[in-house]
Coordinates of C-alpha atoms and ligand atoms in Angstrom, one line a residue:
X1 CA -21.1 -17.5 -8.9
X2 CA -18.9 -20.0 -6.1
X3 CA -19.9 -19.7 -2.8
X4 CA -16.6 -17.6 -2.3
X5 CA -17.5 -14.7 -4.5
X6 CA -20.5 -14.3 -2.6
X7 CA -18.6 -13.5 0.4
X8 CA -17.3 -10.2 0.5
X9 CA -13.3 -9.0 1.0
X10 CA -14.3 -6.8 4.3
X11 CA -15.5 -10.6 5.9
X12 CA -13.0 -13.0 4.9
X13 CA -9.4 -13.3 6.5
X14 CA -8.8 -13.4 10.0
X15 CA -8.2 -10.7 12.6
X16 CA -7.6 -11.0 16.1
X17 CA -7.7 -7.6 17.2
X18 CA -10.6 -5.6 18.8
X19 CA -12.6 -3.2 16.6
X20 CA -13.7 0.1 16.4
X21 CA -17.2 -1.1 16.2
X22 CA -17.2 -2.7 19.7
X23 CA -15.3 0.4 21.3
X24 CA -17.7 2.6 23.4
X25 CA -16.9 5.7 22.4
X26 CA -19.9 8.6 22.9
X27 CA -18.9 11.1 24.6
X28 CA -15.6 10.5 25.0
X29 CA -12.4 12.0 23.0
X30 CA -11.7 9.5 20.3
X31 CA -7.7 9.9 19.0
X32 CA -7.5 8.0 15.3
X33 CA -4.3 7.5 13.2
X34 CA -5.3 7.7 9.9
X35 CA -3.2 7.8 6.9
X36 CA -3.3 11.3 5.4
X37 CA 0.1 10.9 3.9
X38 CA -1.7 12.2 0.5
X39 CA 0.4 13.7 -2.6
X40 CA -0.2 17.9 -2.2
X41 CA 0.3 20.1 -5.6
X42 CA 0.5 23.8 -5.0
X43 CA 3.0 26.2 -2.7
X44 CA 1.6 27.7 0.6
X45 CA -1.0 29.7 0.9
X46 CA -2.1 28.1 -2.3
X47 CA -1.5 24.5 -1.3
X48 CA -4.2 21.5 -1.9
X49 CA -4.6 17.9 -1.6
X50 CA -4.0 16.7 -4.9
X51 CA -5.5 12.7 -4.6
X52 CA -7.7 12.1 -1.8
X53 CA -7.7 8.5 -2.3
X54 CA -6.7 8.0 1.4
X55 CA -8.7 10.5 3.0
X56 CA -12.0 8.9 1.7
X57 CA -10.4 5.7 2.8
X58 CA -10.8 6.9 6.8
X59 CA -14.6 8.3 6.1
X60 CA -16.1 5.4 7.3
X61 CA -14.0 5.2 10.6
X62 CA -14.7 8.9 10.9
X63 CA -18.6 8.9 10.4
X64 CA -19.2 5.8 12.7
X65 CA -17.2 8.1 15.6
X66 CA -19.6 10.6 14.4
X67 CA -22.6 9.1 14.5
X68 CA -21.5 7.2 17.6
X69 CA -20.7 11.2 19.4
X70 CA -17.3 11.0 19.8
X71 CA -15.3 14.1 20.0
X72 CA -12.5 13.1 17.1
X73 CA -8.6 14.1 16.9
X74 CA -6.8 12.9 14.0
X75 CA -3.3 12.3 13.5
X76 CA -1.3 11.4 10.5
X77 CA 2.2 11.6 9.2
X78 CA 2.6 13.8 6.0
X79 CA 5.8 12.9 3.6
X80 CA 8.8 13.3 5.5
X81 CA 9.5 17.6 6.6
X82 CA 12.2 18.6 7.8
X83 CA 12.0 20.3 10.7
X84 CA 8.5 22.4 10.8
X85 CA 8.2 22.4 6.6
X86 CA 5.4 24.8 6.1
X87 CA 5.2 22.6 2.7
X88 CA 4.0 19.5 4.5
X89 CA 1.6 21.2 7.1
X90 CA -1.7 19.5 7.6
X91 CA -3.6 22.3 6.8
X92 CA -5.2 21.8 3.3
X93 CA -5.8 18.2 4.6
X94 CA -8.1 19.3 7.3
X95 CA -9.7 22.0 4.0
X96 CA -10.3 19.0 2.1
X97 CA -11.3 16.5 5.1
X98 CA -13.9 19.5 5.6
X99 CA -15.3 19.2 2.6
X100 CA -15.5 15.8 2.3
X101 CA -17.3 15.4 6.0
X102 CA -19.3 18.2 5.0
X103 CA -18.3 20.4 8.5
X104 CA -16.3 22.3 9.6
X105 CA -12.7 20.7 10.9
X106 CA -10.0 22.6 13.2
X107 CA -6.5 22.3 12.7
X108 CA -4.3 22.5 15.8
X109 CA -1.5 24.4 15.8
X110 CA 1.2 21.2 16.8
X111 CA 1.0 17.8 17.3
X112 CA 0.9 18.0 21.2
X113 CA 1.2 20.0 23.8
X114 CA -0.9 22.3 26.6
X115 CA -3.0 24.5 23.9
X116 CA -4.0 21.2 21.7
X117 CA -4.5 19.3 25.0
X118 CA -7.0 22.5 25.8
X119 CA -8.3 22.5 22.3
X120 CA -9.0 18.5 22.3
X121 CA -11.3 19.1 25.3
X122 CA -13.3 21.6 23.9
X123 CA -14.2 19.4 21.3
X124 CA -18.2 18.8 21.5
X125 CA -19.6 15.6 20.1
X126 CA -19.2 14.8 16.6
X127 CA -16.3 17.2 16.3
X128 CA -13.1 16.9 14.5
X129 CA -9.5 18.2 15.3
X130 CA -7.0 17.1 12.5
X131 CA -3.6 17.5 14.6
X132 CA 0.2 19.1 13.0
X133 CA 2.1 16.5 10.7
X134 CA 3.5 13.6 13.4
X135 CA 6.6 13.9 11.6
X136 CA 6.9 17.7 13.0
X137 CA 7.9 15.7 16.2
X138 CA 11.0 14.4 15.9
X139 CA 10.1 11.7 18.7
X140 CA 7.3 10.2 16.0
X141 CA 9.8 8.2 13.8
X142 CA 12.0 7.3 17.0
X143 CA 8.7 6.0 19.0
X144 CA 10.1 8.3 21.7
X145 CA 7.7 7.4 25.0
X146 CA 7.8 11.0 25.9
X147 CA 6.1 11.9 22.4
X148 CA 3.6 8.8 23.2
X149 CA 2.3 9.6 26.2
X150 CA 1.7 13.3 25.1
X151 CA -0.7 11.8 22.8
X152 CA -2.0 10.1 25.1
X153 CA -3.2 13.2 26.9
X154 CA -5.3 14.0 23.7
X155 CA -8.0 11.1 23.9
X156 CA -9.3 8.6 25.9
X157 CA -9.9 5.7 23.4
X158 CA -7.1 5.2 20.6
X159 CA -8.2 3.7 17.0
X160 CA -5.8 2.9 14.5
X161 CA -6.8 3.0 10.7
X162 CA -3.7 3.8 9.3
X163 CA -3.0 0.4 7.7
X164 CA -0.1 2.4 5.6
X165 CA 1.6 3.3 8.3
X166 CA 1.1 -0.1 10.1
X167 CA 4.8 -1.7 9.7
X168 CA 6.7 1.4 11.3
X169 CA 6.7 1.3 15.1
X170 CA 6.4 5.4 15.9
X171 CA 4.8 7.2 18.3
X172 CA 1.7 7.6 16.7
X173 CA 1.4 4.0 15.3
X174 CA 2.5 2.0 18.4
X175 CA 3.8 4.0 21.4
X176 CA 0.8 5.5 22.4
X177 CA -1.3 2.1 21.6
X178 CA 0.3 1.1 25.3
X179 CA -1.4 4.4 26.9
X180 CA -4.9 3.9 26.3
X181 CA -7.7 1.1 25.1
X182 CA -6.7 0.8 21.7
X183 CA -9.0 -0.3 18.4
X184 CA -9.1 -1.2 14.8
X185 CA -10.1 1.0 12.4
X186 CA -12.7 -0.1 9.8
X187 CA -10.0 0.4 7.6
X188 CA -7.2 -1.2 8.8
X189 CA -9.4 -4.0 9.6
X190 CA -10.6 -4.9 5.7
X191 CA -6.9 -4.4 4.9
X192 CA -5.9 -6.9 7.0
X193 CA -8.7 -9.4 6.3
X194 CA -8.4 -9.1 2.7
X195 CA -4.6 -9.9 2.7
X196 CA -4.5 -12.4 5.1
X197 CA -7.2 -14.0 3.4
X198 CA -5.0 -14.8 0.5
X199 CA -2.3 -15.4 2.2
X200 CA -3.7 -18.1 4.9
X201 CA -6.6 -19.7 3.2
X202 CA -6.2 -18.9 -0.8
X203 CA -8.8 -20.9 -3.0
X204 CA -6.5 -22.1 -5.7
X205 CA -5.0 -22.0 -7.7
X206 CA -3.3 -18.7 -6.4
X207 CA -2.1 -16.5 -9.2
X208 CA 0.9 -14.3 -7.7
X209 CA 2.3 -11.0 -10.2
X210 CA 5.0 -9.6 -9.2
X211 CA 7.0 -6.9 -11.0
X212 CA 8.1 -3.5 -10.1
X213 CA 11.9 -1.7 -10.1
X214 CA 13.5 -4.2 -7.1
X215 CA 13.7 -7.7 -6.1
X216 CA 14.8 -6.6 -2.9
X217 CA 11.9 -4.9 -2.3
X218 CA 9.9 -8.2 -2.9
X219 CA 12.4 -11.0 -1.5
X220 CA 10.2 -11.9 1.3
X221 CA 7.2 -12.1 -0.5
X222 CA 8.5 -13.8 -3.7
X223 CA 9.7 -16.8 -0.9
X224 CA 6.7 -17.0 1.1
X225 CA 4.6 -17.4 -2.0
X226 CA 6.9 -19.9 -3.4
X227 CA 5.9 -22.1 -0.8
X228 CA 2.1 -21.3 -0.9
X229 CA 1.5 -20.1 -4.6
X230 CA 0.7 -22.0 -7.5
X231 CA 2.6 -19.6 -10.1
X232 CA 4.7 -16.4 -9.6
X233 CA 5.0 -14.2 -12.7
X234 CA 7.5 -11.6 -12.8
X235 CA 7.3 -8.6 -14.7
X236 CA 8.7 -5.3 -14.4
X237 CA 12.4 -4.4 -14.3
X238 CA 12.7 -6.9 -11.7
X239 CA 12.9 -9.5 -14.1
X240 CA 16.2 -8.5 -15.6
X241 CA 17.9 -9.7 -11.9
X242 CA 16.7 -13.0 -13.0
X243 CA 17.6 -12.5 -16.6
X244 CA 21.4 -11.3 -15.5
X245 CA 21.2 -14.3 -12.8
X246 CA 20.8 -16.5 -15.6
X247 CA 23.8 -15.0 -18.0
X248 CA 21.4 -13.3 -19.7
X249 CA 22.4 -9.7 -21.3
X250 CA 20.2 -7.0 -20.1
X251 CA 21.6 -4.4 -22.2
X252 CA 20.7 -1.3 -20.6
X253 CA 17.7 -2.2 -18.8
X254 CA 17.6 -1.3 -14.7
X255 CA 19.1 -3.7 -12.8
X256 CA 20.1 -3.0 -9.0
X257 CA 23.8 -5.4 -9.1
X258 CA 22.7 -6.4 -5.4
X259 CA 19.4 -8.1 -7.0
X260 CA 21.7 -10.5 -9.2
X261 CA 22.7 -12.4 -5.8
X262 CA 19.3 -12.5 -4.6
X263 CA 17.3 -13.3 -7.9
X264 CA 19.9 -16.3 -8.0
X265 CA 19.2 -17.6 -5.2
X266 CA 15.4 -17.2 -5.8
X267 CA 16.2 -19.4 -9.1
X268 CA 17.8 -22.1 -7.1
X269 CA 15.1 -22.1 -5.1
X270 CA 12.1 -22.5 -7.9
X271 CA 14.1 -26.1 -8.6
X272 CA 12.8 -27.4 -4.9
X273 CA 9.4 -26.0 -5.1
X274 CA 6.0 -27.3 -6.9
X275 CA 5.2 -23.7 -7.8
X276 CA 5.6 -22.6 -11.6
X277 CA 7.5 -19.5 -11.8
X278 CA 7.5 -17.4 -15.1
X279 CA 9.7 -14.9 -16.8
X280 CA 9.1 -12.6 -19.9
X281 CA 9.6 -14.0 -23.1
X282 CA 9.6 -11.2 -25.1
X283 CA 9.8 -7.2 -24.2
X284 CA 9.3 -4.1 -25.7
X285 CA 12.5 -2.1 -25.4
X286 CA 13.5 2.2 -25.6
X287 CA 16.2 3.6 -26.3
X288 CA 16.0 5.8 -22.9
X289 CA 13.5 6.0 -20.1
X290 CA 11.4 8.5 -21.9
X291 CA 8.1 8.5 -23.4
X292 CA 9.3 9.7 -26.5
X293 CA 12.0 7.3 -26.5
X294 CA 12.7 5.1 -29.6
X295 CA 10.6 1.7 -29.4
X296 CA 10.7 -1.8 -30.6
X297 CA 9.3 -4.8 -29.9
X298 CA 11.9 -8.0 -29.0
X299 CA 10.8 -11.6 -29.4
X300 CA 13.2 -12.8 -26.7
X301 CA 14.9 -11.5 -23.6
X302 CA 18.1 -11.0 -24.7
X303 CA 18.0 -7.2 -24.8
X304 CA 20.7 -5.5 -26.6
X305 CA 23.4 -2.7 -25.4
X306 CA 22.1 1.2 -26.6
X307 CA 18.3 -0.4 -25.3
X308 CA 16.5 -1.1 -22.1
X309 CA 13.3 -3.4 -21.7
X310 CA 10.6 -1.3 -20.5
X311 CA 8.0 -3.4 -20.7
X312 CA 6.5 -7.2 -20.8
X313 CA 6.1 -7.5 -24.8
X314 CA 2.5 -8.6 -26.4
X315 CA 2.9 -12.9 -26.2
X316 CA 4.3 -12.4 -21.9
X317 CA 1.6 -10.0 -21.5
X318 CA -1.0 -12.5 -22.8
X319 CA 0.2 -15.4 -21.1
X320 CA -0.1 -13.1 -18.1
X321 CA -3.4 -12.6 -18.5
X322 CA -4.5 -16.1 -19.2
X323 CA -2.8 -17.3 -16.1
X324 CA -5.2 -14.6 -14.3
X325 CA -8.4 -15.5 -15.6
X326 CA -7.4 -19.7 -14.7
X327 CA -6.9 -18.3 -11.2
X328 CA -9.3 -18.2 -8.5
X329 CA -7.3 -15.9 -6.1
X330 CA -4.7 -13.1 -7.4
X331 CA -2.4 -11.6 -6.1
X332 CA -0.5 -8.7 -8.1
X333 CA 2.0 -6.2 -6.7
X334 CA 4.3 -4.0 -8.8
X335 CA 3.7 -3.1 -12.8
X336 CA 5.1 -5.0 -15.7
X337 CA 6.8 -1.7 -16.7
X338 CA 6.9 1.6 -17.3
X339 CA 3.7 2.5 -17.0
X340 CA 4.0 6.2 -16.0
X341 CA 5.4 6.4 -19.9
X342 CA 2.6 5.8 -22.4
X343 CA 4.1 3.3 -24.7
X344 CA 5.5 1.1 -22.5
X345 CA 2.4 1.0 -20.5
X346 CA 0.8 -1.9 -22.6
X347 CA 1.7 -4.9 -20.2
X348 CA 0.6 -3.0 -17.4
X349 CA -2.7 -2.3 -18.8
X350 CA -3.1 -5.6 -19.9
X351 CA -2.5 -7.1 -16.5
X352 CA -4.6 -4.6 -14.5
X353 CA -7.7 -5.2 -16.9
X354 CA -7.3 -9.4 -16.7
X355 CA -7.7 -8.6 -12.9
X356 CA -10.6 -6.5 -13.0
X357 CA -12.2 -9.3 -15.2
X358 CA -11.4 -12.5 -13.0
X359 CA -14.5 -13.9 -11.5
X360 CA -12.1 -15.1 -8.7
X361 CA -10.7 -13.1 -5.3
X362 CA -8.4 -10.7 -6.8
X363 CA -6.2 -8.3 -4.2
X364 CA -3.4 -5.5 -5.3
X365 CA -1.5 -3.8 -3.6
X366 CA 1.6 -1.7 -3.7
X367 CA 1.6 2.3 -4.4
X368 CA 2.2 2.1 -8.4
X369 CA 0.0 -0.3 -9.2
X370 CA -2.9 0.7 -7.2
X371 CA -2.1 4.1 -8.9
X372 CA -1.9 2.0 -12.3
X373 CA -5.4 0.4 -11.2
X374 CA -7.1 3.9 -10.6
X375 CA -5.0 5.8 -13.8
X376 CA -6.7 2.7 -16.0
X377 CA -10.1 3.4 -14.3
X378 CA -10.9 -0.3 -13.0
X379 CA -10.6 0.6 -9.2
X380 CA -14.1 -0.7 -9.0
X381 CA -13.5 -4.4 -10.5
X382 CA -10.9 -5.1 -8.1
X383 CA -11.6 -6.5 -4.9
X384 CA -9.5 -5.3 -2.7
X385 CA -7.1 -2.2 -3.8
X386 CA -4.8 -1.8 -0.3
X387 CA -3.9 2.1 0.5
X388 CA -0.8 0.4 2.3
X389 CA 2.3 -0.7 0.0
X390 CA 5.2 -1.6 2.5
X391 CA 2.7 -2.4 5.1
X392 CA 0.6 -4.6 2.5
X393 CA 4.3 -6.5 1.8
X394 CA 5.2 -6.9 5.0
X395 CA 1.9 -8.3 5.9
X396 CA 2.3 -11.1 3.0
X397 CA 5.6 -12.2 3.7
X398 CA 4.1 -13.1 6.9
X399 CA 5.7 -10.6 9.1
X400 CA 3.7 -9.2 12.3
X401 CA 2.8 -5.0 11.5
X402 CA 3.5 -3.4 15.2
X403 CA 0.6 -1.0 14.9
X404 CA -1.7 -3.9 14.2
X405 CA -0.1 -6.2 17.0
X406 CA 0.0 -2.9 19.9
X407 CA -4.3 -3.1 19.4
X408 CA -6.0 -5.2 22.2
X409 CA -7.1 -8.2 21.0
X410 CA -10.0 -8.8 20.4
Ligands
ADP501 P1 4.7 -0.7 -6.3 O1 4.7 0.8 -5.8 O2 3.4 -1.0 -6.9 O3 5.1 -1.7 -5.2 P2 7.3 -0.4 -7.3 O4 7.5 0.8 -6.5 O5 8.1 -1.6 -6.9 O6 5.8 -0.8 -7.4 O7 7.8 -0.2 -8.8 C1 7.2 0.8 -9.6 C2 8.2 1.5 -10.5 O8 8.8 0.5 -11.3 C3 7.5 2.4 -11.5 O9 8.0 3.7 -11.2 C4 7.9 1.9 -12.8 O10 8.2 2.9 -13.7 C5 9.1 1.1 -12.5 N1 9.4 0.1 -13.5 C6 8.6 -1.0 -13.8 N2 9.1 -1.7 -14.9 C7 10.3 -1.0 -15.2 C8 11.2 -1.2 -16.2 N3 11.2 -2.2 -17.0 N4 12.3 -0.3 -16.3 C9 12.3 0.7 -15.5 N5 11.4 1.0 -14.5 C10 10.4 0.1 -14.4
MG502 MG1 6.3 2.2 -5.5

């Protein structure tokens, strides 16, 4: 075992920002942002929390405010309601935070106002008050100041853990961070020092996977890599941009036209740079975006009309994977296809279980694959799974996260 892989994700990285730990919080109202944005199944009454991957993510902010006898009010942003959706009330969150915390937890009936102000007062130590969806307020998205200094009224110590929530500047995230002393969840704090950590101060070489439905989506990380990485490897429909870029034919296979431009100029840019950068060789193609589609497998790229690539074929996927295990830090964000469709989930799986076997510093993030991870049951072999996608790519291309930069520092 290297030195390195002695040293756990939670203390490498850097972060400049005060933490939750060194907050003094007993006895006082403690108001956390937490990232409850959790897929619900279910219609009201009936209405549950179908994965609560990101409410065990807060427990450990929550139990140190617990043991430390704060009185707790939570506030998260849940999917995006119109208006008061009933559908996207917070209420089976606070059911299943309840059980998870093994007490009871009130739900108030808005996100501010007199009677939650009340309610937040009467909250004795150790208490918890999970607070309306933040997106009932229409102020929350806009970062209206009215909205944040409302919230304001509802503790006297602000903690942010919501790492997925991190890159928007909305009431909840940043505007109320200028109201009161404001702190790093445990949470958001190994997010940030896991990710910065490859990023800043890799051990190489760095192993970057990128793949996914857009390039756009990944432009800024794909070039700050370039710079820093040691190879890129695409995989997922994003590589047919850089096929069609090339004059490649793509046949049916999903390519956004504004990617062509951009996946070009990526290309041009490869030439300058001492990084390797890889593209599929071969695919496995359908005849439709269906798991009961027709299937082949191609031994090139070149991916005839009436079929769309829907996966990295059997020779990319184990080049893939041999590029992981070399690697002493990876990096992987976006599947190599289709996984959501059994038979074209082959380059996915292959990937994710190359990962979970590399004896070096392995990170991914991005909502698919960490859903790919979990679905493939080798959560436990990564080292660091992020909860945040955008936030986690915004963070990598270098970019500051204004609910991470509105904490004091530390
Ligand atoms: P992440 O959430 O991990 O960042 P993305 O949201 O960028 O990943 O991309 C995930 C989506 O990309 C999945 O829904 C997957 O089905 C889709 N995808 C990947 N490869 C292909 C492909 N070859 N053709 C069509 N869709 C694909
Ligand atoms: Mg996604």
């Amino acid at each position: 075992m290297s030195e390195t892989d002695a040293v756990k994700s939670s203390e490498r990285g850097t972060f400049a920002k005060a933490s939750v730990r060194d907050a003094d919080v007993a006895g006082k109202r403690v108001l956390a942002r937490v990232d409850f944005n959790v897929p619900l199944t279910g219609s009201v009454p009936d209405r549950r929390v179908g994965d609560d991957t990101r409410i065990r993510a807060a427990l450990p902010t929550i139990e140190l405010l617990r043991e430390r006898g704060a009185a707790i009010v939570l506030v998260s942003h849940l999917g995006r309601p119109d208006d008061h959706d009933p559908e996207l009330s917070m209420a089976p969150v606070a059911v299943r935070l309840g059980e998870l915390v093994e007490s009871p937890v009130a739900l108030a009936p808005a996100v501010v106002g007199e009677e939650v102000e009340t309610l937040s007062r009467r909250l004795g130590a150790g208490e918890i008050l999970v607070l309306e969806n933040s997106r009932y307020e229409p102020g929350e998205t806009k970062n209206d100041p009215g909205l944040a200094a409302a919230l304001a009224k509802l503790g006297d110590v602000y903690v942010d853990d919501a790492f997925g929530a991190a890159h928007r500047a909305h009431a909840t995230t940043e505007g109320v961070a200028h109201h009161l002393p404001a702190y790093a969840g445990l949470l958001l704090e190994r997010e940030v020092r896991a990710l910065t950590a490859v990023r800043d101060h890799p051990e190489r070489p760095l192993a970057v996977l990128l793949g996914g439905a857009k390039v756009s989506d990944k432009l800024g990380v794909i070039e700050r890599f370039l710079e820093t990485a040691d190879r890129i490897l695409i995989g997922g429909a994003m590589c047919f941009s850089f096929f069609r870029a090339q004059g490649i034919g793509t046949g049916d296979s999903l390519v956004h036209e504004d990617d062509i431009e951009l996946a070009g100029r990526i290309l041009e840019r490869v030439k300058g740079s001492s990084c390797e950068f890889w593209l599929p060789h071969d695919l496995v193609l359908g005849d439709r975006f269906a798991a009961d589609a027709e299937r082949r497998e191609l031994d090139n790229t070149a991916v005839p009309d009436g079929w769309m690539g829907l996966d990295i074929g059997p020779k990319t996927a184990a080049e893939y994977a041999g590029a992981v295990e070399e690697a002493a830090t990876v990096f992987w964000n976006g599947p190599m296809g289709a996984f959501e469709l059994e038979p074209f989930a082959a380059g996915t799986r292959a990937v994710a279980e190359a990962v979970a076997a590399s004896p070096g510093f392995t990170v991914v993030g991005g909502g698919d694959s960490a859903a790919a991870v979990n679905e493939f049951g080798l959560a436990a072999e990564v080292d660091w799974l992020s909860t945040g996608g955008g936030a986690s790519l915004e963070l990598m291309e270098g970019k500051d996260l204004p609910g991470v930069e509105a904490l004091i520092d530390a």
